C-alpha atoms as a PDB file:
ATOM      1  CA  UNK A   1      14.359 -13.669 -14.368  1.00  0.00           C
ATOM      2  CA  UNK A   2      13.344 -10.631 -16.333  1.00  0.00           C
ATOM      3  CA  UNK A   3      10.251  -8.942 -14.915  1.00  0.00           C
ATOM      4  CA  UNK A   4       8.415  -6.091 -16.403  1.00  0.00           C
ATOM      5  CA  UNK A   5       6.537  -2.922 -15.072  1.00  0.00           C
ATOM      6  CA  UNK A   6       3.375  -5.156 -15.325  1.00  0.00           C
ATOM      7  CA  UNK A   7       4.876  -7.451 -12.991  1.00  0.00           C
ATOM      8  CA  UNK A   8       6.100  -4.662 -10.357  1.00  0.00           C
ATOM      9  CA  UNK A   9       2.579  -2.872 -10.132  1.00  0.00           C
ATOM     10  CA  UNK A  10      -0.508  -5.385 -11.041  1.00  0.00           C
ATOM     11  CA  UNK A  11      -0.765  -6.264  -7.473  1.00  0.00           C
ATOM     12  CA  UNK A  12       0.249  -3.828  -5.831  1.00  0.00           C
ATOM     13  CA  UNK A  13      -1.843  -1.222  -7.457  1.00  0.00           C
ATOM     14  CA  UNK A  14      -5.230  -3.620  -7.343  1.00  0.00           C
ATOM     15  CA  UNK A  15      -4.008  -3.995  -3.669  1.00  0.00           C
ATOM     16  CA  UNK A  16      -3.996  -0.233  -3.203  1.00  0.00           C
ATOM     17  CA  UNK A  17      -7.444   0.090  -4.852  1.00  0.00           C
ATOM     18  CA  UNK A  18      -9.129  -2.540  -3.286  1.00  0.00           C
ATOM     19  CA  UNK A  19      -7.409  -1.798  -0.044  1.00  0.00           C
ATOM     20  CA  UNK A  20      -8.638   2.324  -0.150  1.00  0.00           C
ATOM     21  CA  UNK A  21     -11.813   0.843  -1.139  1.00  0.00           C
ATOM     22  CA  UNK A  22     -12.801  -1.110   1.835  1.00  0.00           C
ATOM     23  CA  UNK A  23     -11.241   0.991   4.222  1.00  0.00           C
ATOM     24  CA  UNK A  24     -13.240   4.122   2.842  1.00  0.00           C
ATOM     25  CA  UNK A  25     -16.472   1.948   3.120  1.00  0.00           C
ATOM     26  CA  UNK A  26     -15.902   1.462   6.141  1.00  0.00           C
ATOM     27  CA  UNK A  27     -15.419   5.088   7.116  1.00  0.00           C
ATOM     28  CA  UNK A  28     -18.387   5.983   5.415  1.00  0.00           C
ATOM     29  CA  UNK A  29     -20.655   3.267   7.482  1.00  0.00           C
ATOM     30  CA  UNK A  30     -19.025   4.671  10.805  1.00  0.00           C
ATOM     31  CA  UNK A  31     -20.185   8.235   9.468  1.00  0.00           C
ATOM     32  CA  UNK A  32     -23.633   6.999   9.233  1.00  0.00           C
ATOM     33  CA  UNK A  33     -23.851   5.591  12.775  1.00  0.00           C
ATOM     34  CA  UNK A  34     -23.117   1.808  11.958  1.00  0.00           C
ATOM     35  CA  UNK A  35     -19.879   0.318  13.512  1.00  0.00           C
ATOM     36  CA  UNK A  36     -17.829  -1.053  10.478  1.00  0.00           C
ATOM     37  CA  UNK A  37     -14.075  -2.941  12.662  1.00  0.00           C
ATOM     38  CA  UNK A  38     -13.408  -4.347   9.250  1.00  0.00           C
ATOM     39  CA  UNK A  39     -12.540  -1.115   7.559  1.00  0.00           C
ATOM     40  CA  UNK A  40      -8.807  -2.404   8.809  1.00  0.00           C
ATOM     41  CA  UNK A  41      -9.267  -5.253   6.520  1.00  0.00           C
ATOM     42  CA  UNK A  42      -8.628  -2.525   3.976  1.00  0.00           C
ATOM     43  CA  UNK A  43      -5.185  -1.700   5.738  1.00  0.00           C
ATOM     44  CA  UNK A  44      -4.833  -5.016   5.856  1.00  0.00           C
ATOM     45  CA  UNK A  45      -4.760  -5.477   1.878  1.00  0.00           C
ATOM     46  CA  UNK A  46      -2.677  -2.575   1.564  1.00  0.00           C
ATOM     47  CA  UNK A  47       0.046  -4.138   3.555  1.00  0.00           C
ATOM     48  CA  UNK A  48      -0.550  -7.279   1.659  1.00  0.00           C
ATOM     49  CA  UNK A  49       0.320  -5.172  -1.654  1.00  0.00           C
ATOM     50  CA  UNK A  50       3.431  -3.985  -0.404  1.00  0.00           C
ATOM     51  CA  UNK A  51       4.609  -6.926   0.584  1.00  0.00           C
ATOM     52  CA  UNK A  52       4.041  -8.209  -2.360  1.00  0.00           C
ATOM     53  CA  UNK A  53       6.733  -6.453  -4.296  1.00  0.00           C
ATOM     54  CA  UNK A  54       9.201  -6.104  -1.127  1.00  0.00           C
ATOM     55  CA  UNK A  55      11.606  -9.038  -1.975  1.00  0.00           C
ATOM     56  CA  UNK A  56      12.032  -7.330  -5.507  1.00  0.00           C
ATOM     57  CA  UNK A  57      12.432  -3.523  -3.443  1.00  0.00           C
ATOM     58  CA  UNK A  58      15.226  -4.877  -1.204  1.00  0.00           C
ATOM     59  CA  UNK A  59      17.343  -5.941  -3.659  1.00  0.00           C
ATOM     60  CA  UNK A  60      16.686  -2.873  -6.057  1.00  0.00           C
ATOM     61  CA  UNK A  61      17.307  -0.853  -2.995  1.00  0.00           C
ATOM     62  CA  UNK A  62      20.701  -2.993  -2.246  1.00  0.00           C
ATOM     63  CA  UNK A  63      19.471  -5.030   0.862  1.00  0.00           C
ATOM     64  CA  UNK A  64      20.564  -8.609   0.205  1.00  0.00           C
ATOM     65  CA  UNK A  65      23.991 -10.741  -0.772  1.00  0.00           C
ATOM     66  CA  UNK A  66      25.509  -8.396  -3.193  1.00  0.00           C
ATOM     67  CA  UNK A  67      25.846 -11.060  -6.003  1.00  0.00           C
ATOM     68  CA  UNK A  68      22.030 -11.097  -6.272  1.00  0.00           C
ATOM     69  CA  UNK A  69      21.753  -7.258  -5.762  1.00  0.00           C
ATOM     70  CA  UNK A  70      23.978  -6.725  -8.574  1.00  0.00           C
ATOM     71  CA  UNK A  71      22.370  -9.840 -10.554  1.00  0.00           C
ATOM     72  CA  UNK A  72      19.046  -8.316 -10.358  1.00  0.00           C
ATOM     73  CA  UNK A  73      20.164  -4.805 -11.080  1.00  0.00           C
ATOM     74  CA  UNK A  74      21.520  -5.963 -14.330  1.00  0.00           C
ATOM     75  CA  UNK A  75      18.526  -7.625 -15.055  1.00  0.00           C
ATOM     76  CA  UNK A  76      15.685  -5.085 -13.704  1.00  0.00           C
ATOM     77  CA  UNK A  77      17.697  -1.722 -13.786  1.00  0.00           C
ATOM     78  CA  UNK A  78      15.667   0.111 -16.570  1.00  0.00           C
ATOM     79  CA  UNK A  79      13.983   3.677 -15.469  1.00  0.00           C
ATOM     80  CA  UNK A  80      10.925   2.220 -15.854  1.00  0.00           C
ATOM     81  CA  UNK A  81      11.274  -1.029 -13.564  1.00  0.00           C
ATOM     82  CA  UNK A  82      13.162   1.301 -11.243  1.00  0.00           C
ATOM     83  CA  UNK A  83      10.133   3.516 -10.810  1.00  0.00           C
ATOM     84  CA  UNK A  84       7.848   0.513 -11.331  1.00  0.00           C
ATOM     85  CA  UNK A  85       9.455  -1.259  -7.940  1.00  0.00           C
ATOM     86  CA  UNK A  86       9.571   2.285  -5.618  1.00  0.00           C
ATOM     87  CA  UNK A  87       5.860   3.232  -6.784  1.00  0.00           C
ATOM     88  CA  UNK A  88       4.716  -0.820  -6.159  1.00  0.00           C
ATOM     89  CA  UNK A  89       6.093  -0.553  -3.086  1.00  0.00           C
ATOM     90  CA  UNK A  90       5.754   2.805  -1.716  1.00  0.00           C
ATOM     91  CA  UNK A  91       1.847   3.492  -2.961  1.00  0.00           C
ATOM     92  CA  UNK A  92       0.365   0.722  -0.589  1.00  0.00           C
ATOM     93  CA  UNK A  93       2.306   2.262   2.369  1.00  0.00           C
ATOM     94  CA  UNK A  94       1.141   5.841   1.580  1.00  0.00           C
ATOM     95  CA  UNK A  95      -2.213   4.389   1.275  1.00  0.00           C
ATOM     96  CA  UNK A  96      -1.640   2.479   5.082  1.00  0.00           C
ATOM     97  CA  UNK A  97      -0.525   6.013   6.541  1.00  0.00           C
ATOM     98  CA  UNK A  98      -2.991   8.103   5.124  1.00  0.00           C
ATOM     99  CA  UNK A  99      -6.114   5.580   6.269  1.00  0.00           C
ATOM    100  CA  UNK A 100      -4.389   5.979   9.871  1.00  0.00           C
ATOM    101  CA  UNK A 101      -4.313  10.057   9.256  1.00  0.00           C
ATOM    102  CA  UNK A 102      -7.851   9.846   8.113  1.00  0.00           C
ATOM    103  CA  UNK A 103      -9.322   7.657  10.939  1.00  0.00           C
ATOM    104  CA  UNK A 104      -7.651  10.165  13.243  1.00  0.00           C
ATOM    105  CA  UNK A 105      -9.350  13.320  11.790  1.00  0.00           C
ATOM    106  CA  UNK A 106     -12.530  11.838  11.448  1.00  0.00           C
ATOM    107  CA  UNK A 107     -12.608  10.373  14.645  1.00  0.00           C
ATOM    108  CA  UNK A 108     -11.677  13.783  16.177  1.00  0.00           C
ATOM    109  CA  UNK A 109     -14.396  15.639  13.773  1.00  0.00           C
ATOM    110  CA  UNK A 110     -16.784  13.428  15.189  1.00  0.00           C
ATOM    111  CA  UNK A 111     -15.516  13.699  18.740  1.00  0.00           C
ATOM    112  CA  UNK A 112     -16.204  17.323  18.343  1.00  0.00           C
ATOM    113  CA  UNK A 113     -19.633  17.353  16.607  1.00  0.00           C
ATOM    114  CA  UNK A 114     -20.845  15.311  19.392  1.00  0.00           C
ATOM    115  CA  UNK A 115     -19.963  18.062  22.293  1.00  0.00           C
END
């Protein structure tokens, strides 16, 4: 079946929004002395978005029985659903590692303000 960008990013991208969004509000109750565990709800959704477009990744990417690798090539091989499948799948990840990064520095920062 024919997909298009729409269909590669929509949930994904709200994923990755909704995702950052918790996990930031989260962050920012921690910095004002609350505890806030469900700020990994947030990683949670972002993992949820990549999944979402991983079947579609692995076969763009050539993981699979090569008849439907090539079948969905033929089908979803345009530049744009190319970049629509790495950026659906890749953004949510980025997002994942760089809520890990930032609890790390802020837990340090606040490690350090309290000594």
């Amino acid at each position: 079946m024919v997909k298009g960008i729409s269909d590669f990013l929509l949930m994904p991208m709200l994923c990755f929004f909704f995702g950052m969004l918790v996990f930031f509000l989260g962050v920012r109750k921690e910095l004002d002395g609350g505890k806030a565990p469900w700020k990994w709800v947030g990683v949670l959704i972002l993992g949820i978005g990549s999944y979402s477009v991983w079947e579609s990744f692995a076969l763009f990417v050539g993981l699979g029985d090569p008849t439907d690798v090539t079948g969905f090539r033929d089908l979803n091989g345009g530049k744009k659903n190319s970049l629509a499948i790495i950026v659906g799948f890749l953004f949510p990840i980025l997002g994942m590692i760089g809520c890990v990064i930032a609890n790390i520095v802020i837990g340090k920062r606040k490690r350090a303000e309290q000594q």
